[in-house]
Amino acid sequence: MAKLILLPGKERPLLKRHPWIFAGAVGRLEGRARPGDTVDVLADDLRWLARAAYSPKSDVRARVWSFTPGETIDDAFFKRRIAQAVARRESLPQLREQAGLRLVHAESDGLPGIIADRYGDTVVLQLTSAGAEKWRQAIVNGLVQATGCARIHERSDSEVRALEGLEPVTGWCHGQPLEEVLTIPENGIRMGVDVVGGHKTGFYLDQRDNRLLVSRVAAGRSVLNCFCYTGGFSLQALAGGAAHVLSIDSSGPALDQARANLALNPELPAARAEWLEADAFLALREFRRAGRGFDLIILDPPKFAPSAAHADRAARAYRDINMLGFRLLNPRGLLMTYSCSGGIGQELFQRIVAGAALEAGREARIIQRLTAAADHPVGLAYPEGEYLKGLMVQAD
Ligand code: SAH
């Protein structure tokens, strides 16, 4: 096995169990390693630190599989780690009954570059690192064993793969392919999930609890749901007794699925729902000119900052959309606003929202902090895992 030897002092994050080794921390590589190969990571004084997956193309030059001396990285390792991740979720009552569940949340489950979402008896797998790519078959086997799922579909088509020098890979890799869009119940609402053509693995499971929260605050309110995707927040608002729900997305196929999802729930008052295919930035300016107002506004935009390098441009986009939101909020209205950008931390996001309120001339206060559901844990040693942050703000 090749040895990756760090520069003096660069062992510190690893001693705190942070799983990334940046290119700038590496002194030298002893021996030969291809992309994804397992290497031993040693401190400058040759003290053993970890076993990691080597990725010569990436700024994150290696991702740690194990901090346990002597632990072998083989098929059994992935079987064990995946079984642990599944067992963790089974031990949490709030997750036990969920048909849609994130089973493996990458670094925070000790499996860097590996995401697995379960929708009923279908699992969707996403591999984003050279190390994960190398162990694909072991990971598929581990998921089948831990879940007994009927089928696995791979959606390794995230743009972050390019940073690791990996091409997109998609397709069915276990069991009988599904011919149709599958349906899962979520908090009492049926949702169609297109695991082949939808975004990411087909659905945004991370917002499950926040969608439920919307059903609790929506009664009697006029609701504006921007970036609605397949209508998760919109349908929960209708279930919660909203007076009217206007939902916006720039994606026609997402809105088609949203309308189909509404039809899957005939008990909901469909006449109170309105769908608009538009750029949210333009639509909100238009509403402002038309003098419209809303009692509850949800802003769940896509990732504007994939990494810290994009943070400036992203910060402007968040400020703009939140400023537009504040301007459309009726007195005592609620704004539920999110950022899923890894490059924008919780503190910075709060400052951006504060700036947006100021610019819109609104006095407002945080009444709740919002985060991803429990099946998207954040490793204490890996704060980067906390990508989704949100605020529920009430304006005067
Ligand atoms: N809240 C959703 C997930 C939102 S994902 C849920 O609970 O499922 C972000 C969405 O923003 C995507 O559906 C994408 O199509 C949409 N989007 C991206 N840019 C947009 C823009 N400029 N205007 C409107 N929608 C946009």
Short mmCIF file of C-alpha atoms and ligand atoms in Angstrom, two decimals:
data_model
loop_
_atom_site.label_atom_id
_atom_site.label_comp_id
_atom_site.label_asym_id
_atom_site.label_seq_id
_atom_site.Cartn_x
_atom_site.Cartn_y
_atom_site.Cartn_z
CA MET A 1 0.00 0.00 0.00
CA ALA A 2 1.32 3.45 -0.89
CA LYS A 3 2.01 5.99 1.85
CA LEU A 4 0.83 9.58 1.79
CA ILE A 5 3.16 11.56 4.04
CA LEU A 6 1.94 14.93 5.29
CA LEU A 7 3.85 18.16 5.79
CA PRO A 8 4.78 19.11 9.38
CA GLY A 9 1.74 20.20 11.41
CA LYS A 10 -0.75 19.09 8.76
CA GLU A 11 -1.76 16.07 10.84
CA ARG A 12 -3.77 18.29 13.20
CA PRO A 13 -7.19 18.09 11.47
CA LEU A 14 -6.82 14.31 11.20
CA LEU A 15 -6.08 14.01 14.91
CA LYS A 16 -9.47 15.72 15.40
CA ARG A 17 -10.94 13.13 13.00
CA HIS A 18 -11.65 15.48 10.13
CA PRO A 19 -11.81 13.17 7.08
CA TRP A 20 -10.21 15.36 4.38
CA ILE A 21 -6.57 15.72 3.37
CA PHE A 22 -6.07 18.76 1.15
CA ALA A 23 -3.43 18.76 -1.60
CA GLY A 24 -1.59 21.54 0.24
CA ALA A 25 -1.11 19.30 3.30
CA VAL A 26 0.67 16.55 1.38
CA GLY A 27 4.45 16.31 1.54
CA ARG A 28 5.00 13.27 -0.66
CA LEU A 29 3.56 10.01 -1.90
CA GLU A 30 5.72 6.94 -1.36
CA GLY A 31 4.84 4.11 -3.71
CA ARG A 32 2.29 4.10 -6.52
CA ALA A 33 -1.41 4.81 -6.17
CA ARG A 34 -4.09 5.13 -8.83
CA PRO A 35 -7.28 7.20 -8.35
CA GLY A 36 -9.40 5.63 -5.62
CA ASP A 37 -6.68 3.35 -4.26
CA THR A 38 -6.37 3.00 -0.51
CA VAL A 39 -3.29 4.65 0.99
CA ASP A 40 -1.89 4.89 4.50
CA VAL A 41 -1.68 8.48 5.71
CA LEU A 42 1.32 9.28 7.87
CA ALA A 43 2.41 12.39 9.75
CA ASP A 44 5.71 14.06 8.91
CA ASP A 45 7.33 12.00 11.73
CA LEU A 46 5.89 8.83 10.06
CA ARG A 47 3.28 8.29 12.77
CA TRP A 48 0.28 6.39 11.28
CA LEU A 49 -2.87 8.55 11.13
CA ALA A 50 -5.49 7.00 8.90
CA ARG A 51 -6.34 4.94 5.87
CA ALA A 52 -7.80 6.95 3.02
CA ALA A 53 -8.86 6.92 -0.63
CA TYR A 54 -6.38 8.68 -2.89
CA SER A 55 -7.69 11.15 -5.49
CA PRO A 56 -4.81 12.73 -7.48
CA LYS A 57 -7.05 15.10 -9.49
CA SER A 58 -8.94 16.61 -6.56
CA ASP A 59 -8.03 19.43 -4.16
CA VAL A 60 -9.25 17.04 -1.50
CA ARG A 61 -6.34 14.72 -2.25
CA ALA A 62 -7.53 11.93 0.04
CA ARG A 63 -10.68 11.09 2.03
CA VAL A 64 -10.39 9.00 5.17
CA TRP A 65 -12.07 5.60 5.28
CA SER A 66 -10.75 4.61 8.70
CA PHE A 67 -8.95 6.03 11.74
CA THR A 68 -8.65 2.54 13.29
CA PRO A 69 -5.14 1.07 13.03
CA GLY A 70 -5.17 -2.22 11.13
CA GLU A 71 -8.72 -1.85 9.73
CA THR A 72 -8.74 -3.30 6.22
CA ILE A 73 -10.66 -1.52 3.48
CA ASP A 74 -12.40 -4.35 1.65
CA ASP A 75 -15.90 -5.58 0.78
CA ALA A 76 -16.57 -6.43 4.43
CA PHE A 77 -15.67 -2.86 5.48
CA PHE A 78 -18.41 -1.38 3.26
CA LYS A 79 -20.89 -4.02 4.36
CA ARG A 80 -20.16 -3.07 8.00
CA ARG A 81 -20.29 0.70 7.56
CA ILE A 82 -23.50 0.59 5.50
CA ALA A 83 -25.16 -1.72 8.04
CA GLN A 84 -24.17 0.74 10.80
CA ALA A 85 -25.63 3.69 8.89
CA VAL A 86 -28.92 1.85 8.37
CA ALA A 87 -29.02 0.73 12.03
CA ARG A 88 -28.46 4.32 13.21
CA ARG A 89 -31.63 5.39 11.42
CA GLU A 90 -33.61 2.38 12.62
CA SER A 91 -32.78 3.39 16.19
CA LEU A 92 -34.49 6.77 15.77
CA PRO A 93 -38.29 6.53 16.17
CA GLN A 94 -38.92 9.63 14.04
CA LEU A 95 -37.23 7.93 11.08
CA ARG A 96 -38.42 4.36 11.49
CA GLU A 97 -41.68 4.78 9.57
CA GLN A 98 -40.32 6.92 6.73
CA ALA A 99 -40.65 5.42 3.24
CA GLY A 100 -38.32 8.10 1.88
CA LEU A 101 -35.09 8.07 3.89
CA ARG A 102 -31.44 8.97 3.42
CA LEU A 103 -29.62 5.78 4.47
CA VAL A 104 -26.06 6.95 3.92
CA HIS A 105 -24.99 10.59 4.29
CA ALA A 106 -21.41 10.48 3.06
CA GLU A 107 -18.66 11.73 5.41
CA SER A 108 -21.08 12.07 8.33
CA ASP A 109 -21.75 8.31 8.16
CA GLY A 110 -18.05 7.48 7.72
CA LEU A 111 -18.53 6.89 3.99
CA PRO A 112 -17.03 9.85 2.08
CA GLY A 113 -18.43 10.33 -1.41
CA ILE A 114 -21.34 7.93 -0.88
CA ILE A 115 -25.00 8.92 -0.72
CA ALA A 116 -27.85 6.43 -0.65
CA ASP A 117 -31.54 7.40 -0.49
CA ARG A 118 -34.29 4.84 -0.06
CA TYR A 119 -37.74 5.34 -1.58
CA GLY A 120 -39.82 2.33 -0.48
CA ASP A 121 -38.07 -0.74 -1.89
CA THR A 122 -35.95 1.29 -4.33
CA VAL A 123 -32.54 2.66 -3.36
CA VAL A 124 -30.85 5.47 -5.28
CA LEU A 125 -27.08 5.61 -5.03
CA GLN A 126 -24.83 8.57 -5.75
CA LEU A 127 -21.03 8.23 -5.79
CA THR A 128 -19.04 11.47 -5.89
CA SER A 129 -15.41 10.56 -5.11
CA ALA A 130 -12.67 8.46 -6.69
CA GLY A 131 -12.61 6.21 -3.62
CA ALA A 132 -16.35 5.57 -3.73
CA GLU A 133 -16.12 4.90 -7.47
CA LYS A 134 -13.55 2.16 -6.92
CA TRP A 135 -15.79 0.29 -4.44
CA ARG A 136 -19.07 0.56 -6.38
CA GLN A 137 -19.82 -3.17 -6.39
CA ALA A 138 -19.02 -3.61 -2.70
CA ILE A 139 -21.29 -0.64 -1.90
CA VAL A 140 -24.15 -2.02 -4.00
CA ASN A 141 -23.76 -5.42 -2.29
CA GLY A 142 -23.69 -3.78 1.14
CA LEU A 143 -26.89 -1.83 0.41
CA VAL A 144 -28.70 -4.93 -0.84
CA GLN A 145 -27.67 -6.84 2.28
CA ALA A 146 -28.54 -4.09 4.74
CA THR A 147 -31.92 -3.18 3.24
CA GLY A 148 -33.19 -6.14 1.21
CA CYS A 149 -34.22 -3.53 -1.37
CA ALA A 150 -35.75 -4.71 -4.65
CA ARG A 151 -33.64 -2.49 -6.88
CA ILE A 152 -30.87 0.08 -6.94
CA HIS A 153 -30.56 2.94 -9.38
CA GLU A 154 -27.33 4.89 -9.68
CA ARG A 155 -27.44 8.67 -10.10
CA SER A 156 -23.76 9.54 -10.13
CA ASP A 157 -24.36 12.56 -12.35
CA SER A 158 -23.58 15.34 -9.89
CA GLU A 159 -21.28 18.05 -11.27
CA VAL A 160 -18.91 17.62 -8.30
CA ARG A 161 -17.62 14.38 -9.88
CA ALA A 162 -15.71 16.44 -12.42
CA LEU A 163 -13.52 17.77 -9.56
CA GLU A 164 -12.42 14.15 -8.98
CA GLY A 165 -11.85 13.51 -12.68
CA LEU A 166 -14.91 11.25 -12.90
CA GLU A 167 -17.43 10.99 -15.75
CA PRO A 168 -21.17 10.85 -15.01
CA VAL A 169 -22.58 7.35 -14.45
CA THR A 170 -26.31 6.56 -14.33
CA GLY A 171 -28.37 3.40 -14.62
CA TRP A 172 -29.94 0.48 -12.80
CA CYS A 173 -27.32 -1.57 -10.99
CA HIS A 174 -29.42 -4.13 -9.10
CA GLY A 175 -32.85 -5.76 -9.53
CA GLN A 176 -35.69 -5.08 -11.97
CA PRO A 177 -35.73 -1.52 -13.33
CA LEU A 178 -38.81 0.55 -12.51
CA GLU A 179 -40.84 1.54 -15.56
CA GLU A 180 -42.82 4.30 -13.83
CA VAL A 181 -42.36 7.16 -11.42
CA LEU A 182 -42.59 5.70 -7.90
CA THR A 183 -44.74 7.12 -5.11
CA ILE A 184 -43.88 7.54 -1.44
CA PRO A 185 -45.97 8.86 1.45
CA GLU A 186 -44.39 11.78 3.30
CA ASN A 187 -46.13 13.17 6.38
CA GLY A 188 -49.49 12.00 5.07
CA ILE A 189 -49.02 13.31 1.52
CA ARG A 190 -48.33 11.09 -1.49
CA MET A 191 -45.38 12.28 -3.58
CA GLY A 192 -44.24 10.97 -6.95
CA VAL A 193 -40.47 10.60 -7.17
CA ASP A 194 -38.74 10.31 -10.54
CA VAL A 195 -35.50 8.57 -9.59
CA VAL A 196 -34.31 8.51 -13.22
CA GLY A 197 -35.10 12.03 -14.46
CA GLY A 198 -35.60 14.04 -11.26
CA HIS A 199 -33.05 16.27 -9.53
CA LYS A 200 -30.33 14.67 -7.39
CA THR A 201 -31.64 11.23 -6.35
CA GLY A 202 -35.19 12.27 -7.35
CA PHE A 203 -36.39 14.13 -4.25
CA TYR A 204 -35.19 16.56 -1.56
CA LEU A 205 -35.54 14.36 1.52
CA ASP A 206 -33.61 16.87 3.64
CA GLN A 207 -36.63 19.23 3.80
CA ARG A 208 -39.06 16.61 5.17
CA ASP A 209 -39.42 18.16 8.66
CA ASN A 210 -39.58 21.68 7.27
CA ARG A 211 -42.38 20.71 4.90
CA LEU A 212 -44.31 19.35 7.90
CA LEU A 213 -43.67 22.62 9.72
CA VAL A 214 -45.29 24.48 6.81
CA SER A 215 -48.47 22.46 7.27
CA ARG A 216 -48.52 23.67 10.91
CA VAL A 217 -48.21 27.38 10.13
CA ALA A 218 -50.14 27.66 6.85
CA ALA A 219 -53.75 27.79 8.10
CA GLY A 220 -55.67 30.67 6.53
CA ARG A 221 -52.56 32.17 4.95
CA SER A 222 -51.86 33.13 1.36
CA VAL A 223 -48.66 31.25 0.53
CA LEU A 224 -45.91 31.88 -2.02
CA ASN A 225 -43.59 28.90 -2.54
CA CYS A 226 -40.59 29.86 -4.66
CA PHE A 227 -38.33 27.16 -6.13
CA CYS A 228 -41.11 24.64 -5.47
CA TYR A 229 -39.62 21.67 -7.43
CA THR A 230 -42.30 18.92 -7.25
CA GLY A 231 -44.48 20.84 -4.81
CA GLY A 232 -43.52 19.32 -1.45
CA PHE A 233 -43.96 22.54 0.55
CA SER A 234 -47.00 23.54 -1.53
CA LEU A 235 -48.94 20.35 -0.82
CA GLN A 236 -48.17 20.53 2.89
CA ALA A 237 -49.41 24.13 2.92
CA LEU A 238 -52.68 23.00 1.30
CA ALA A 239 -52.94 20.14 3.82
CA GLY A 240 -52.48 22.68 6.60
CA GLY A 241 -55.40 24.81 5.42
CA ALA A 242 -53.71 27.56 3.39
CA ALA A 243 -56.13 29.97 1.73
CA HIS A 244 -54.16 29.98 -1.52
CA VAL A 245 -50.78 28.59 -2.61
CA LEU A 246 -48.85 30.07 -5.52
CA SER A 247 -45.81 27.97 -6.46
CA ILE A 248 -42.99 28.98 -8.79
CA ASP A 249 -40.27 26.96 -10.46
CA SER A 250 -38.24 27.51 -13.61
CA SER A 251 -38.39 23.81 -14.52
CA GLY A 252 -41.38 22.65 -16.59
CA PRO A 253 -40.85 18.93 -15.82
CA ALA A 254 -40.67 19.70 -12.06
CA LEU A 255 -44.00 21.57 -12.28
CA ASP A 256 -45.56 18.70 -14.28
CA GLN A 257 -44.59 16.37 -11.44
CA ALA A 258 -45.93 18.89 -8.91
CA ARG A 259 -49.33 18.93 -10.64
CA ALA A 260 -49.28 15.13 -10.82
CA ASN A 261 -48.47 15.02 -7.09
CA LEU A 262 -51.46 17.24 -6.32
CA ALA A 263 -53.65 14.84 -8.33
CA LEU A 264 -52.28 11.93 -6.24
CA ASN A 265 -53.85 13.61 -3.18
CA PRO A 266 -57.52 14.13 -4.09
CA GLU A 267 -58.41 15.17 -0.52
CA LEU A 268 -56.45 18.41 -0.98
CA PRO A 269 -58.30 21.54 -2.22
CA ALA A 270 -56.77 21.65 -5.71
CA ALA A 271 -58.61 24.86 -6.61
CA ARG A 272 -56.44 26.75 -4.09
CA ALA A 273 -53.22 25.81 -5.91
CA GLU A 274 -51.64 27.84 -8.69
CA TRP A 275 -48.42 26.87 -10.51
CA LEU A 276 -46.18 29.28 -12.38
CA GLU A 277 -43.23 28.41 -14.61
CA ALA A 278 -40.91 31.39 -14.25
CA ASP A 279 -37.61 32.72 -13.00
CA ALA A 280 -38.36 33.49 -9.36
CA PHE A 281 -36.20 36.65 -9.38
CA LEU A 282 -38.24 38.12 -12.24
CA ALA A 283 -41.62 36.89 -11.00
CA LEU A 284 -41.14 38.43 -7.54
CA ARG A 285 -40.21 41.81 -9.04
CA GLU A 286 -43.35 41.59 -11.19
CA PHE A 287 -45.52 40.81 -8.13
CA ARG A 288 -44.03 43.81 -6.35
CA ARG A 289 -44.98 46.10 -9.26
CA ALA A 290 -48.47 44.60 -9.22
CA GLY A 291 -48.75 45.38 -5.48
CA ARG A 292 -49.25 41.78 -4.39
CA GLY A 293 -48.59 40.47 -0.87
CA PHE A 294 -48.38 37.08 0.87
CA ASP A 295 -48.68 35.86 4.48
CA LEU A 296 -46.15 33.03 4.17
CA ILE A 297 -43.23 32.97 1.74
CA ILE A 298 -40.94 29.99 1.27
CA LEU A 299 -37.58 30.49 -0.45
CA ASP A 300 -35.68 27.26 -1.08
CA PRO A 301 -33.36 28.14 -3.98
CA PRO A 302 -30.82 25.79 -5.57
CA LYS A 303 -27.21 25.75 -4.45
CA PHE A 304 -25.89 29.18 -5.50
CA ALA A 305 -22.43 28.45 -3.98
CA PRO A 306 -21.13 24.93 -4.61
CA SER A 307 -17.92 25.90 -2.77
CA ALA A 308 -16.47 28.78 -0.79
CA ALA A 309 -14.96 30.16 -4.03
CA HIS A 310 -18.45 31.10 -5.28
CA ALA A 311 -19.53 32.63 -1.97
CA ASP A 312 -19.52 36.27 -3.14
CA ARG A 313 -21.77 35.83 -6.14
CA ALA A 314 -23.97 33.48 -4.15
CA ALA A 315 -24.29 35.99 -1.30
CA ARG A 316 -25.62 38.59 -3.75
CA ALA A 317 -28.19 36.13 -5.12
CA TYR A 318 -29.37 35.23 -1.58
CA ARG A 319 -29.59 38.91 -0.64
CA ASP A 320 -31.63 39.73 -3.76
CA ILE A 321 -34.13 36.91 -3.43
CA ASN A 322 -34.61 37.52 0.30
CA MET A 323 -34.99 41.26 -0.23
CA LEU A 324 -37.69 40.57 -2.83
CA GLY A 325 -39.34 38.15 -0.40
CA PHE A 326 -39.40 40.71 2.44
CA ARG A 327 -40.96 43.30 0.13
CA LEU A 328 -43.86 40.93 -0.66
CA LEU A 329 -44.50 39.87 2.93
CA ASN A 330 -47.76 41.11 4.50
CA PRO A 331 -47.62 42.55 8.04
CA ARG A 332 -46.79 39.79 10.58
CA GLY A 333 -46.07 37.48 7.64
CA LEU A 334 -43.62 34.60 7.86
CA LEU A 335 -40.58 34.07 5.68
CA MET A 336 -39.06 30.59 5.59
CA THR A 337 -35.74 31.03 3.88
CA TYR A 338 -33.01 28.48 3.15
CA SER A 339 -29.53 28.07 1.79
CA CYS A 340 -28.20 24.65 0.80
CA SER A 341 -24.83 26.07 -0.28
CA GLY A 342 -21.89 24.45 1.47
CA GLY A 343 -19.90 27.66 0.89
CA ILE A 344 -22.33 29.83 2.92
CA GLY A 345 -22.25 29.12 6.64
CA GLN A 346 -25.08 29.65 9.11
CA GLU A 347 -23.68 32.92 10.46
CA LEU A 348 -23.09 34.41 7.02
CA PHE A 349 -26.56 33.35 5.89
CA GLN A 350 -28.14 35.10 8.88
CA ARG A 351 -26.18 38.27 8.08
CA ILE A 352 -27.34 38.11 4.45
CA VAL A 353 -30.98 37.77 5.52
CA ALA A 354 -30.55 40.65 7.99
CA GLY A 355 -29.12 42.79 5.19
CA ALA A 356 -32.02 41.88 2.93
CA ALA A 357 -34.58 42.92 5.58
CA LEU A 358 -32.78 46.22 6.08
CA GLU A 359 -32.74 46.92 2.37
CA ALA A 360 -36.43 46.07 2.10
CA GLY A 361 -37.12 48.42 5.02
CA ARG A 362 -38.62 45.65 7.18
CA GLU A 363 -38.17 45.03 10.90
CA ALA A 364 -38.05 41.28 11.45
CA ARG A 365 -37.08 38.60 13.98
CA ILE A 366 -35.99 34.99 13.86
CA ILE A 367 -38.63 32.77 15.42
CA GLN A 368 -37.07 29.42 14.53
CA ARG A 369 -33.84 28.03 13.11
CA LEU A 370 -34.27 25.32 10.53
CA THR A 371 -32.08 22.47 9.46
CA ALA A 372 -32.07 19.16 7.61
CA ALA A 373 -33.94 16.13 8.94
CA ALA A 374 -32.30 13.53 11.23
CA ASP A 375 -31.41 11.18 8.39
CA HIS A 376 -28.94 13.89 7.23
CA PRO A 377 -26.73 13.91 10.34
CA VAL A 378 -23.68 16.15 10.70
CA GLY A 379 -20.51 14.48 11.97
CA LEU A 380 -19.22 16.54 14.92
CA ALA A 381 -15.75 16.28 13.41
CA TYR A 382 -17.11 17.34 10.02
CA PRO A 383 -19.00 20.67 10.26
CA GLU A 384 -19.01 20.89 6.42
CA GLY A 385 -21.78 18.28 6.58
CA GLU A 386 -24.19 21.01 7.69
CA TYR A 387 -25.00 22.32 4.22
CA LEU A 388 -28.71 23.12 4.74
CA LYS A 389 -29.61 26.01 7.00
CA GLY A 390 -32.79 27.99 7.23
CA LEU A 391 -34.54 30.69 9.21
CA MET A 392 -38.17 31.28 9.95
CA VAL A 393 -38.48 35.02 10.24
CA GLN A 394 -41.51 37.12 11.14
CA ALA A 395 -41.67 40.63 9.78
CA ASP A 396 -43.66 43.47 11.35
N1 SAH B 1 -38.29 23.08 -2.07
C1 SAH B 1 -38.16 21.96 -2.98
C2 SAH B 1 -36.74 21.79 -3.50
C3 SAH B 1 -36.19 22.99 -4.25
S1 SAH B 1 -34.80 22.65 -5.24
C4 SAH B 1 -38.68 20.70 -2.31
O1 SAH B 1 -39.08 20.75 -1.14
O2 SAH B 1 -38.71 19.65 -2.95
C5 SAH B 1 -34.56 24.11 -6.14
C6 SAH B 1 -35.53 24.32 -7.29
O3 SAH B 1 -35.26 25.61 -7.82
C7 SAH B 1 -35.41 23.37 -8.47
O4 SAH B 1 -36.65 22.74 -8.67
C8 SAH B 1 -35.05 24.26 -9.68
O5 SAH B 1 -35.72 23.86 -10.87
C9 SAH B 1 -35.54 25.60 -9.23
N2 SAH B 1 -34.89 26.80 -9.80
C10 SAH B 1 -33.57 26.99 -10.06
N3 SAH B 1 -33.36 28.27 -10.47
C11 SAH B 1 -34.56 28.89 -10.47
C12 SAH B 1 -35.01 30.22 -10.75
N4 SAH B 1 -34.13 31.18 -11.15
N5 SAH B 1 -36.31 30.50 -10.64
C13 SAH B 1 -37.19 29.55 -10.24
N6 SAH B 1 -36.83 28.29 -9.94
C14 SAH B 1 -35.54 27.95 -10.04
#
